[in-house]
Short mmCIF file of C-alpha atoms in Angstrom, two decimals:
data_model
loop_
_atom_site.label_atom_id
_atom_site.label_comp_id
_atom_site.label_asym_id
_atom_site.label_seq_id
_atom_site.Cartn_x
_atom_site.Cartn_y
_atom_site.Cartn_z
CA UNK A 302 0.00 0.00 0.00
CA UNK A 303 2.73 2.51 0.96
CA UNK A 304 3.97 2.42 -3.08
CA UNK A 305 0.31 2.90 -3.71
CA UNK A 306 -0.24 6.26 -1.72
CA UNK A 307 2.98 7.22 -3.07
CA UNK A 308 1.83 6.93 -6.54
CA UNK A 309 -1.55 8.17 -5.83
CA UNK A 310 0.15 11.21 -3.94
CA UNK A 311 2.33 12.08 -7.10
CA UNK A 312 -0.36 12.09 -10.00
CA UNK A 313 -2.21 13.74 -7.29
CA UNK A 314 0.64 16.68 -7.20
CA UNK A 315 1.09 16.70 -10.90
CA UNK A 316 -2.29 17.27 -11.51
CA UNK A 317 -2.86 20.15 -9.26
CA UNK A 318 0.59 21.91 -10.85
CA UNK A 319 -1.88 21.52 -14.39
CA UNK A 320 -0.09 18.43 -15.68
CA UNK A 321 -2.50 15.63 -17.28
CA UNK A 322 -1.97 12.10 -16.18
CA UNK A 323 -3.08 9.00 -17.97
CA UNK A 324 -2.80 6.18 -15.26
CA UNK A 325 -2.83 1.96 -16.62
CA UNK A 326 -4.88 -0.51 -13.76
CA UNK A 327 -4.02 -3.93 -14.11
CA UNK A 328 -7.90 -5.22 -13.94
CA UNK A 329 -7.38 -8.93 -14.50
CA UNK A 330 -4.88 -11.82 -14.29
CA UNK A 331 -4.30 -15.04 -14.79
CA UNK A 332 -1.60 -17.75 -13.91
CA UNK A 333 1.92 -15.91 -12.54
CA UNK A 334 1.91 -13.17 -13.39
CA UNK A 335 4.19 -10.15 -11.50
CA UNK A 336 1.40 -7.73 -9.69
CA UNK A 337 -1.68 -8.23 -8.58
CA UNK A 338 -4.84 -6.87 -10.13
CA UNK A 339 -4.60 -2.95 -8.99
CA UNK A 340 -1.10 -2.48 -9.67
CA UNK A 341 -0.84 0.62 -11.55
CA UNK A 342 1.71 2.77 -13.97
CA UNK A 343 1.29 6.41 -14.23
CA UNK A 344 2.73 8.41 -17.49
CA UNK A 345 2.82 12.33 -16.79
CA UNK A 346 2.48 14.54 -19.59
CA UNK A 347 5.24 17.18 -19.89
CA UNK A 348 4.83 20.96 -19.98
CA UNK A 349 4.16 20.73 -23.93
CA UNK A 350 1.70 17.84 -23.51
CA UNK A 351 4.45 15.14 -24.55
CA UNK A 352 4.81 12.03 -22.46
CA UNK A 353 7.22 12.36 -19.41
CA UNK A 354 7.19 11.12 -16.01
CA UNK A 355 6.62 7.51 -15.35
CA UNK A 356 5.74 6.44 -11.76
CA UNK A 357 4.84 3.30 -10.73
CA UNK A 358 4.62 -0.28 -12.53
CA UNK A 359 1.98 -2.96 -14.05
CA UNK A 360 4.22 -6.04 -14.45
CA UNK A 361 8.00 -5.05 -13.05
CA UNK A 362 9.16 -4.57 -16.32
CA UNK A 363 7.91 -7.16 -19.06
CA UNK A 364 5.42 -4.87 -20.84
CA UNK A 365 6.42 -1.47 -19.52
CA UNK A 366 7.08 0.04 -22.80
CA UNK A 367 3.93 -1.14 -24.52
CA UNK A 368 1.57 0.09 -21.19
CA UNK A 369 3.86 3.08 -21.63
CA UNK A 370 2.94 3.65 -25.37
CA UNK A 371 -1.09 2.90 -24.76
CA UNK A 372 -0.52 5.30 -21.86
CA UNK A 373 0.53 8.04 -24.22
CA UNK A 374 -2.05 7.80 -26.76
CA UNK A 375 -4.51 7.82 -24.26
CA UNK A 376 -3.28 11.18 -22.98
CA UNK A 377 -3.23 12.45 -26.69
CA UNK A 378 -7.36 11.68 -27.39
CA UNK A 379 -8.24 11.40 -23.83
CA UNK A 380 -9.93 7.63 -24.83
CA UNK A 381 -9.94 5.11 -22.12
CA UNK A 382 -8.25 1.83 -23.60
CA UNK A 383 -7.80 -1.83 -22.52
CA UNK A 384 -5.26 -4.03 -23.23
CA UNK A 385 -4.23 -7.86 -22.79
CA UNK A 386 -0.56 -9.25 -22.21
CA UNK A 387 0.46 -13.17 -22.44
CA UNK A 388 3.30 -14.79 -23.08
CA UNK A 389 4.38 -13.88 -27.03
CA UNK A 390 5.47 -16.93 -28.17
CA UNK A 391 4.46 -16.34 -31.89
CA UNK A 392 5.82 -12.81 -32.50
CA UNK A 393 9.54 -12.52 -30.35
CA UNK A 394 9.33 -8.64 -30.66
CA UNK A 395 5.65 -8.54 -29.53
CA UNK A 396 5.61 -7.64 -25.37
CA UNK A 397 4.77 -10.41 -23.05
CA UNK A 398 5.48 -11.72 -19.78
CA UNK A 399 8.34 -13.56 -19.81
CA UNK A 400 6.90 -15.53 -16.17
CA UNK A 401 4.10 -17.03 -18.39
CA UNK A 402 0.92 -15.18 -16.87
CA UNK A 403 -1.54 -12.87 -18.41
CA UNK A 404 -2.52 -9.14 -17.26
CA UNK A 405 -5.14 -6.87 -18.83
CA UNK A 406 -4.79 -3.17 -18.14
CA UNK A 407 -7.14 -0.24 -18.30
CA UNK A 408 -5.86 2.78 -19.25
CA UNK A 409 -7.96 6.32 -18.71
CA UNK A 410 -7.10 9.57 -17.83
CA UNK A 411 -6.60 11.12 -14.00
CA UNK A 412 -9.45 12.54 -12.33
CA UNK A 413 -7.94 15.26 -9.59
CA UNK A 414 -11.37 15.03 -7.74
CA UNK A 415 -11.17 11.08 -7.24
CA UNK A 416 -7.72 10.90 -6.18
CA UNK A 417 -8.65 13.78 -4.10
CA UNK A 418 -10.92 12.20 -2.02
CA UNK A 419 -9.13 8.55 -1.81
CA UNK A 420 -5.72 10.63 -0.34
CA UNK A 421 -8.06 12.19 2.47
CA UNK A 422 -9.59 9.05 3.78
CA UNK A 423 -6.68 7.46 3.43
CA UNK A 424 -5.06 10.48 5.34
CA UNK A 425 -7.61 9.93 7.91
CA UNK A 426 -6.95 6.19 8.48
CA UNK A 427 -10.56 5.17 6.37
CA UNK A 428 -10.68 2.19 4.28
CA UNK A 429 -11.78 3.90 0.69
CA UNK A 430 -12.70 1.91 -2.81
CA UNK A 431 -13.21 3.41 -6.49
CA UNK A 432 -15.80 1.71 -8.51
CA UNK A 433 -15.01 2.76 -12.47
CA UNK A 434 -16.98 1.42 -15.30
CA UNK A 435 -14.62 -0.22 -17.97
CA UNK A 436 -16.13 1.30 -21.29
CA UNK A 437 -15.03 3.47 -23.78
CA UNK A 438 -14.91 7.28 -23.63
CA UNK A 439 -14.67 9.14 -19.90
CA UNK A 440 -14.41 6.94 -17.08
CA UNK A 441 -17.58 7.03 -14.42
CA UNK A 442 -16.71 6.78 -11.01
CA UNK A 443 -17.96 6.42 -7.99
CA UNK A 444 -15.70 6.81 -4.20
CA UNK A 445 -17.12 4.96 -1.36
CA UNK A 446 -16.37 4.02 2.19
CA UNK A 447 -18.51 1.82 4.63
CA UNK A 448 -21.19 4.31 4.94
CA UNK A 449 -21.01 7.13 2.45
CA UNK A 450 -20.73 7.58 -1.47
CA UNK A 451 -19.93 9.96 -4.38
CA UNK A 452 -20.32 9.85 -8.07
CA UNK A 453 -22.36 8.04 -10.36
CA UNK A 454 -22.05 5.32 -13.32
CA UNK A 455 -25.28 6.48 -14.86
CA UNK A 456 -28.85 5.41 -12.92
CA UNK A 457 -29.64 4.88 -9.53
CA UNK A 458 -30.45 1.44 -9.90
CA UNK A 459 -26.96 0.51 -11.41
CA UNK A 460 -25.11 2.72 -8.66
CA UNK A 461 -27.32 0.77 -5.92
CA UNK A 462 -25.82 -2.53 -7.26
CA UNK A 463 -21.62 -1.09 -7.55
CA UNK A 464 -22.23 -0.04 -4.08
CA UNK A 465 -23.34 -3.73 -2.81
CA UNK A 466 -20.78 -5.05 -4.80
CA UNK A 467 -18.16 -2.58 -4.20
CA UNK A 468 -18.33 -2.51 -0.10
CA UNK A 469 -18.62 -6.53 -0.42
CA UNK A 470 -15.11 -6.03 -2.12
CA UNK A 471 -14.17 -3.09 0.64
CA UNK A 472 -15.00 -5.66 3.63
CA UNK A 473 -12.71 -7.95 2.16
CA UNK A 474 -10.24 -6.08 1.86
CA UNK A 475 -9.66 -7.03 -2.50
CA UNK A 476 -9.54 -5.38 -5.64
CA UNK A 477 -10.89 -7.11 -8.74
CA UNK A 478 -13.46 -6.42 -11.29
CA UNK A 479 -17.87 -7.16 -10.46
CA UNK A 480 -19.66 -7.81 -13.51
CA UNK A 481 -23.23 -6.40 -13.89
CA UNK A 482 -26.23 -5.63 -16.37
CA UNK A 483 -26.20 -2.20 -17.71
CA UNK A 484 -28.78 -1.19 -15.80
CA UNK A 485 -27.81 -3.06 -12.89
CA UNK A 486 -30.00 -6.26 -13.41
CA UNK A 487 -28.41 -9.99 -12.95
CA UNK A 488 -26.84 -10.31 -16.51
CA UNK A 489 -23.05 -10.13 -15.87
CA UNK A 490 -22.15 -9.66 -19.67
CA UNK A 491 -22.95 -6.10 -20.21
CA UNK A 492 -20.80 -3.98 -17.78
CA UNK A 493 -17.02 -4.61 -16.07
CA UNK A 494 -16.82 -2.42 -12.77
CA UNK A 495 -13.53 -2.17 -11.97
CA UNK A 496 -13.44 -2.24 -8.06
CA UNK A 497 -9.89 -0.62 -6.49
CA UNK A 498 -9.68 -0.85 -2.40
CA UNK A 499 -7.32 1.17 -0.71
CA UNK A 500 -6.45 1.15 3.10
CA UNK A 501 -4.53 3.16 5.36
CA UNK A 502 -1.20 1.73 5.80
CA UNK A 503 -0.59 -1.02 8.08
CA UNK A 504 0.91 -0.20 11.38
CA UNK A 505 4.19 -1.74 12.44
CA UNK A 506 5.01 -0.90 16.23
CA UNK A 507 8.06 -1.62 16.95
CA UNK A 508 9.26 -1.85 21.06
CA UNK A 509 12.59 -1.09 22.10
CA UNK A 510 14.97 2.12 21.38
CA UNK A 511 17.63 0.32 20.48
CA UNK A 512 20.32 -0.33 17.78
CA UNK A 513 17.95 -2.97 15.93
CA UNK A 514 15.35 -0.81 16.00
CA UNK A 515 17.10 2.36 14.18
CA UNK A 516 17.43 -0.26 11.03
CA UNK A 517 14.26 -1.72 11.76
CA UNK A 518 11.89 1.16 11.50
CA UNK A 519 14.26 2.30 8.44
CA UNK A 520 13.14 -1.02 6.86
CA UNK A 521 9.42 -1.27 8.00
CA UNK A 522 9.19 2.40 6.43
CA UNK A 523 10.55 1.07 3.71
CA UNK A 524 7.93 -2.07 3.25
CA UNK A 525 5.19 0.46 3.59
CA UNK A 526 4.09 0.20 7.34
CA UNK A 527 2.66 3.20 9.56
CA UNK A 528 5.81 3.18 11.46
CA UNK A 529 5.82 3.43 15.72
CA UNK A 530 8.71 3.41 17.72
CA UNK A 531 7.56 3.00 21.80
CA UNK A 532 10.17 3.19 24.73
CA UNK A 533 9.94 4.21 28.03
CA UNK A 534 13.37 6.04 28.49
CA UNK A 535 12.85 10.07 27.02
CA UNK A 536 16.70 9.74 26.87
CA UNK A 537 16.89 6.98 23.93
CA UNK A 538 13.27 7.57 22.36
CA UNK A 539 13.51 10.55 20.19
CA UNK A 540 13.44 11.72 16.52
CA UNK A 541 16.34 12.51 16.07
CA UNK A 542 17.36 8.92 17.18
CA UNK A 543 14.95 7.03 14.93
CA UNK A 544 14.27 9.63 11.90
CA UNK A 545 12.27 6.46 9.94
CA UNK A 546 9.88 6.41 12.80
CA UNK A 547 6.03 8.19 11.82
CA UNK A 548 6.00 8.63 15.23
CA UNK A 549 8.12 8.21 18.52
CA UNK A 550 6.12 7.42 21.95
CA UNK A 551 7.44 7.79 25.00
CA UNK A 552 5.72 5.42 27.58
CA UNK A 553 5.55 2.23 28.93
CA UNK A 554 4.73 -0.17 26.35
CA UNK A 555 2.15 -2.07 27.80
CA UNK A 556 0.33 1.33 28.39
CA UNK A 557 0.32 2.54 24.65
CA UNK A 558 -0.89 -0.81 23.49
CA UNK A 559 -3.88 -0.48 25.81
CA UNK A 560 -4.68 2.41 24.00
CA UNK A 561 -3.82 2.34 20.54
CA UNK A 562 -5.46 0.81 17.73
CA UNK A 563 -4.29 -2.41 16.52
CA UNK A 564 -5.76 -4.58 14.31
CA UNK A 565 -5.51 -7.82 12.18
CA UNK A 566 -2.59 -6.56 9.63
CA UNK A 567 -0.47 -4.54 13.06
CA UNK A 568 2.82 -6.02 13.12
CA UNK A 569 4.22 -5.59 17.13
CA UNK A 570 7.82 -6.40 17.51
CA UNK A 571 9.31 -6.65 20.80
CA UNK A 572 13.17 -5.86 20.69
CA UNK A 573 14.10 -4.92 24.54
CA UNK A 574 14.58 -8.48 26.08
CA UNK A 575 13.94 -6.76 29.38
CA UNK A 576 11.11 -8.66 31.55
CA UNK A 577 10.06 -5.55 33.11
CA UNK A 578 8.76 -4.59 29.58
CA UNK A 579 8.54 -7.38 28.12
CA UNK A 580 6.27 -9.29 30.17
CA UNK A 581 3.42 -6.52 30.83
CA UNK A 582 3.35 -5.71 26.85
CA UNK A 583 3.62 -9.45 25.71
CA UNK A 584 0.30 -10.26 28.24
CA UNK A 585 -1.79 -7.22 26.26
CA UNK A 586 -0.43 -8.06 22.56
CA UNK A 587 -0.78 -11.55 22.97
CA UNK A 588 -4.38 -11.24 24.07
CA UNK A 589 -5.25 -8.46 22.04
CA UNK A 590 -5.68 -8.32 17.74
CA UNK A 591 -2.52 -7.73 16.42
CA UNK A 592 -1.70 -10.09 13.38
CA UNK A 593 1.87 -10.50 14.18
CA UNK A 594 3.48 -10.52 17.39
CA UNK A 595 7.08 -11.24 17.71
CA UNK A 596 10.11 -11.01 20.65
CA UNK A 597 13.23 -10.56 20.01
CA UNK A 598 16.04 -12.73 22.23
CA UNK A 599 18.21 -15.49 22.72
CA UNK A 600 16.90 -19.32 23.37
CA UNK A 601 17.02 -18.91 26.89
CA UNK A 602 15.38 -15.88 26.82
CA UNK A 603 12.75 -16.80 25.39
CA UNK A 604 12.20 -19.96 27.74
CA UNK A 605 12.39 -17.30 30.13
CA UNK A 606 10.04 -15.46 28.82
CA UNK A 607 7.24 -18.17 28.46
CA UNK A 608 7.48 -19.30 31.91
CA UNK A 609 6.71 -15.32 33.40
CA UNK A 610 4.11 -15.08 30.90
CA UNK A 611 2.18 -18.49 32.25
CA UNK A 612 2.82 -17.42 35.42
CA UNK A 613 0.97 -14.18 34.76
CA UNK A 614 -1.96 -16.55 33.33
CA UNK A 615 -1.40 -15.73 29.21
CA UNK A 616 -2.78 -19.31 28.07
CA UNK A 617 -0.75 -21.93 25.76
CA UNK A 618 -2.89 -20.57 22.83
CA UNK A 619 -1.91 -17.17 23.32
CA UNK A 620 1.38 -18.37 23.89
CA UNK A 621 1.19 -20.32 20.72
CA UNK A 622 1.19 -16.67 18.55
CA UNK A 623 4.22 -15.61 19.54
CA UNK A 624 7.19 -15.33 17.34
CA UNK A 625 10.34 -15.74 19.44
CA UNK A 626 13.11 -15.27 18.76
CA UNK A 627 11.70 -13.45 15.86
CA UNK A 628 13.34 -13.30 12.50
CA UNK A 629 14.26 -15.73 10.28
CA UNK A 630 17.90 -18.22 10.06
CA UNK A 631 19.98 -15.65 7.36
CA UNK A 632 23.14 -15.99 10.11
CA UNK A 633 22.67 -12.13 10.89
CA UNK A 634 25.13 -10.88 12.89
CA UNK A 635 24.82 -6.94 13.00
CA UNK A 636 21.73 -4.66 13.59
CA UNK A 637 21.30 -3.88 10.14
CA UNK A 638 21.60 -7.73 9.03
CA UNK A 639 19.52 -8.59 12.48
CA UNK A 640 16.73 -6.02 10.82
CA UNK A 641 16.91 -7.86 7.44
CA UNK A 642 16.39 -10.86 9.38
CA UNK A 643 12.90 -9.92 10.98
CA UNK A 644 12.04 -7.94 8.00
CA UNK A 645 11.67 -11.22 6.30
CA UNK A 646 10.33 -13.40 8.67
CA UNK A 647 7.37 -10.55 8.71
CA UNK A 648 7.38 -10.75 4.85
CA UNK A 649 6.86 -13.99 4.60
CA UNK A 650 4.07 -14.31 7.04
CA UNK A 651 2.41 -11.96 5.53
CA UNK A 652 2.57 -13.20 1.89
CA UNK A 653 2.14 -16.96 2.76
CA UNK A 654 5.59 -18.07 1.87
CA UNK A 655 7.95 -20.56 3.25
CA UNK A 656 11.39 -18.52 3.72
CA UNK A 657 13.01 -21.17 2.25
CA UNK A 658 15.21 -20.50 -1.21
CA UNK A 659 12.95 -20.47 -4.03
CA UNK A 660 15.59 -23.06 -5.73
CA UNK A 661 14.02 -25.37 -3.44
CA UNK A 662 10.30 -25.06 -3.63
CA UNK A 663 7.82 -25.92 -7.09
CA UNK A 664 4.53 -23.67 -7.98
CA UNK A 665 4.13 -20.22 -8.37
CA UNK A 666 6.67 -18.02 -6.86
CA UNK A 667 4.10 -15.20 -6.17
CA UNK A 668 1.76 -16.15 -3.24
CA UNK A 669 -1.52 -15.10 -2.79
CA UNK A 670 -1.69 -12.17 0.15
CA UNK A 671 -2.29 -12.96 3.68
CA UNK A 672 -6.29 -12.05 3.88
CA UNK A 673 -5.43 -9.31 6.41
CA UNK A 674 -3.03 -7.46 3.83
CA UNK A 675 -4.85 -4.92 2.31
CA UNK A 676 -3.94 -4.69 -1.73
CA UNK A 677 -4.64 -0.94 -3.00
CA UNK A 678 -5.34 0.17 -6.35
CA UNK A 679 -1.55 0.86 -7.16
CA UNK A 680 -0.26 -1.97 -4.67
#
């Protein structure tokens, strides 16, 4: 999500300086292919209308040039186009994906109002989806959230049915297209509603003002994560200490987790090894809705640490969630390499992989996301 407000947050900028923006949706896959539907490229027209500035990506690379090329004639007529992308084996000059999946991308022009409107809920921590109907000429759009709408695709009956559809897609949490009658009725062969959910960032709280942390919060800033460094000790929590960090508490742990908001995709990482934190903050977290909770510390630590947290009554199935000692086996040795390590373990929990080498597994290398994750329209 974080690439996806930053993209969002650009075209948003280059449209208010006067600039027009053509922006390609991936709006359908199939087999492996390299983003999810969503994923999103941006071409900026230049001061004399020409195509300039690229931001973001449909497919890391494989059919760039050709989304890049639609891109631009789109911003010459202003015409919303579609395109698919396979695997070229006929023509070798033709663009494909060379992983052997298919996208189909959707290519219209910016609307400053729209992207308006998904940057302030998003701004505002508010779950936000755009419903755009995939036909020729202008798109229509309509911005929802849980209990509010704008826009309109054309009748009041269609818009009824986008909205059902839409917030069914919004609860989950997953972009993808709904297929409806024109008018809104049951046939599912006359209209493609594109359906793009963004979220607010996921939160990553990480414990402990200490050297792992620094490169830690530099990394989870990095991934995209809402970013929280909490100590106790005014002396080592501070800014200037931890400059990755959205934000720098200063209080006992246990106490800010009581009450902050955490919920299934919050990613808690315990990094003092001190009981006298430890303990108090792994009883909440462990009890409470965070999707990942994980302690960092030696072996005997953590044995340590699971027989003060029984003692304190957290049960073997709260016990169960923790991750300890957090991170996965890379043989890191220094903060930075330490970071790396629980970087991936957190990766890899959240999109469903094994953290072994890929030489050694079979299937797609791209997993499908962890239901919690939240995939945004440029994700």
């Amino acid at each position: 999500m974080a690439e996806g407000a930053a993209v969002l947050g650009a075209v948003h900028d280059r449209l208010r300086r006067g600039r027009r923006v053509a922006v390609a949706a991936v709006v359908r896959t199939d087999g492996s292919a390299p983003r999810a539907v969503g994923a999103c490229l941006a071409l900026v027209a230049g001061p004399d209308g020409t195509p300039g500035e690229v931001l973001g990506s449909v497919s890391g690379g494989c059919v760039e040039s050709a989304v890049h090329e639609l891109a631009g004639e789109v911003l010459a007529d202003g015409r919303a186009r579609r395109a698919v992308y396979g695997t070229a084996r006929d023509d070798p000059f033709a663009p494909g994906l060379t992983c052997g999946g298919t996208i189909e991308v959707h290519v219209a022009l910016a609307d400053g109002d729209v992207l308006g409107e998904v940057l302030t809920a998003v701004a505002d921590r508010r779950p936000v989806a755009v419903a755009t109907a995939l036909t020729p000429g202008p798109a229509r759009q309509v911005v929802l959230d849980a209990v509010r709408h704008s826009g309109s695709l054309g009748s009041a009956r269609l818009d009824a049915a986008v909205l059902d559809a839409a917030r069914g897609r919004l609860r989950a949490g997953t972009s993808g297209l709904v297929r409806l009658g024109a008018d809104g009725g049951q046939r599912a062969d006359d209209l493609e509603v594109l359906v793009e959910v963004f979220a607010p960032a996921p939160r990553w709280i990480v414990v402990g003002a200490v050297d792992v942390a620094a490169a830690l919060t530099r990394l989870a800033a990095f991934l995209g994560f809402h970013v929280t460094l909490c100590d106790a000790r005014p002396a080592f929590a501070t800014a200037a200490r931890f400059p990755d960090a959205h934000e720098v508490v200063v209080d006992w742990p246990h106490r800010y987790l009581e009450r902050t908001t955490v919920d299934a995709s919050t990613v808690l990482t315990v990094l003092t090894h001190d009981p006298k934190f430890d303990v108090p903050l792994l009883q909440v977290a462990l009890r409470g809705r965070a999707g990942l909770v994980g302690a960092m510390g030696s072996r005997r630590t953590h044995a340590d640490r699971l027989e003060r947290l029984r003692e304190v009554g957290v049960t073997e199935d709260d016990l169960a969630r923790l991750r300890s000692p957090v991170g996965l086996d890379l043989g890191a040795r220094t903060p930075e390499e330490t970071a790396v390590s629980i970087a991936a373990e957190v990766v890899a929990a959240r999109g469903g992989g094994t953290g072994r080498p890929l030489r050694e597994t079979r299937g797609r290398i791209h997993h499908e996301q962890f239901a919690a994750v939240v995939a945004g329209v440029c994700a």
